């Protein structure tokens, strides 16, 4: 044995593992039936594909419009790679801003009908980076209880006072605002579409409240971009709230089919984020292929909106099918339809049995959703065929009966 290895081996034998508490936590998850292995996608992210070597109708991706594999987006990515290489080589504020990054921001601003846009590496970074940048410990954030984790993390990072109102309860939000000092700076924030329930945020009512109490109004439209509003402009367009929402976040990772997030708003907001949003300042910008892909996706939203009509046609078909079978699908208003099963282990069983039958619908349990509201979450896309969706409904019927859910 090389002499240098001996002390390392001795240290490994005598040292107790300081991370052993994690093994205990994992064993607890196993005992509760909540431990999950990652499903491995063996092929393309498509409506019918192969996970874990098993052919399935895929109801688990956020690929709403099927753009992950769209030939025009693939061609744009290849061309950008050939022209600019595979990486940007730097953060945006040093050497990592290419003309193509600026073009995407201009295109998104025009699409969202706002003065300006900044693109982040992900939707998570856009939310967390923005909330943390614009608030200080003296400010308050008033947030729907089901808002996305990235908003919660941004709020924690900002050290602002965090006030949470029950889901979509505008009266409760008003009460919170009445109790806060009038002169305190306040951010009122909601998801546009709630990612686990598929319902829409109370945007018009919250905009009115923000105006009454002088709050900054922010919406996270991650699941609405490419889905709601004319050409997929999001919930601000859907509810005709243009000019009344100060900060709109969108993702490029879901309906747009690639990766990234963005903030749309005034020139000053975006300029401020260029200077103060930490993910923008301290993390490398997108590879050119990602950026070119997103520009190509915007072309599709603008010129081929029928693809969004197809998404909604499929959504109505599948949602009605689940409802007719008697499942509890909550209050969904979007292509996200939960099938609520109750406790965590039951939802995981439903998901596992569906998978065996050829349908991939991910089980979701606490802490992502409330303990008694575990579910499988389904998302249809524009590229599912009615036959594929009917196949999935037949399997839901079979397994739902088996588990006593219907
Ligand atoms: C509501 C919501 N906001 C933000 C995000 C983060 O987006 P991204 O996946 O682009 O980081 C997600 C994704 O899970 C989401 O569901």
Short mmCIF file of N, CA and C in Angstrom, two decimals, residues 24-35 345:
data_model
loop_
_atom_site.label_atom_id
_atom_site.label_comp_id
_atom_site.label_asym_id
_atom_site.label_seq_id
_atom_site.Cartn_x
_atom_site.Cartn_y
_atom_site.Cartn_z
N UNK A 24 -30.57 8.38 9.13
CA UNK A 24 -31.76 8.18 9.97
C UNK A 24 -32.98 8.82 9.31
N UNK A 25 -32.79 10.05 8.81
CA UNK A 25 -33.91 10.74 8.13
C UNK A 25 -34.39 9.92 6.93
N UNK A 26 -33.43 9.40 6.17
CA UNK A 26 -33.81 8.62 4.98
C UNK A 26 -34.56 7.36 5.37
N UNK A 27 -34.12 6.71 6.47
CA UNK A 27 -34.83 5.51 6.92
C UNK A 27 -36.25 5.86 7.33
N UNK A 28 -36.43 7.02 7.95
CA UNK A 28 -37.79 7.46 8.31
C UNK A 28 -38.66 7.57 7.07
N UNK A 29 -38.09 8.19 6.02
CA UNK A 29 -38.85 8.33 4.76
C UNK A 29 -39.22 6.95 4.21
N UNK A 30 -38.25 6.01 4.28
CA UNK A 30 -38.52 4.66 3.75
C UNK A 30 -39.67 4.02 4.52
N UNK A 31 -39.62 4.15 5.87
CA UNK A 31 -40.67 3.55 6.69
C UNK A 31 -42.05 4.13 6.38
N UNK A 32 -42.07 5.43 6.04
CA UNK A 32 -43.36 6.07 5.74
C UNK A 32 -43.81 5.86 4.29
N UNK A 33 -43.01 5.10 3.53
CA UNK A 33 -43.35 4.87 2.12
C UNK A 33 -43.16 6.10 1.26
N UNK A 34 -42.34 7.06 1.72
CA UNK A 34 -42.18 8.33 1.00
C UNK A 34 -40.82 8.47 0.33
N UNK A 35 -39.99 7.43 0.43
CA UNK A 35 -38.67 7.53 -0.20
C UNK A 35 -38.81 7.26 -1.69
N UNK A 345 -48.57 7.84 1.37
CA UNK A 345 -48.28 6.48 0.88
C UNK A 345 -49.30 6.07 -0.19
#
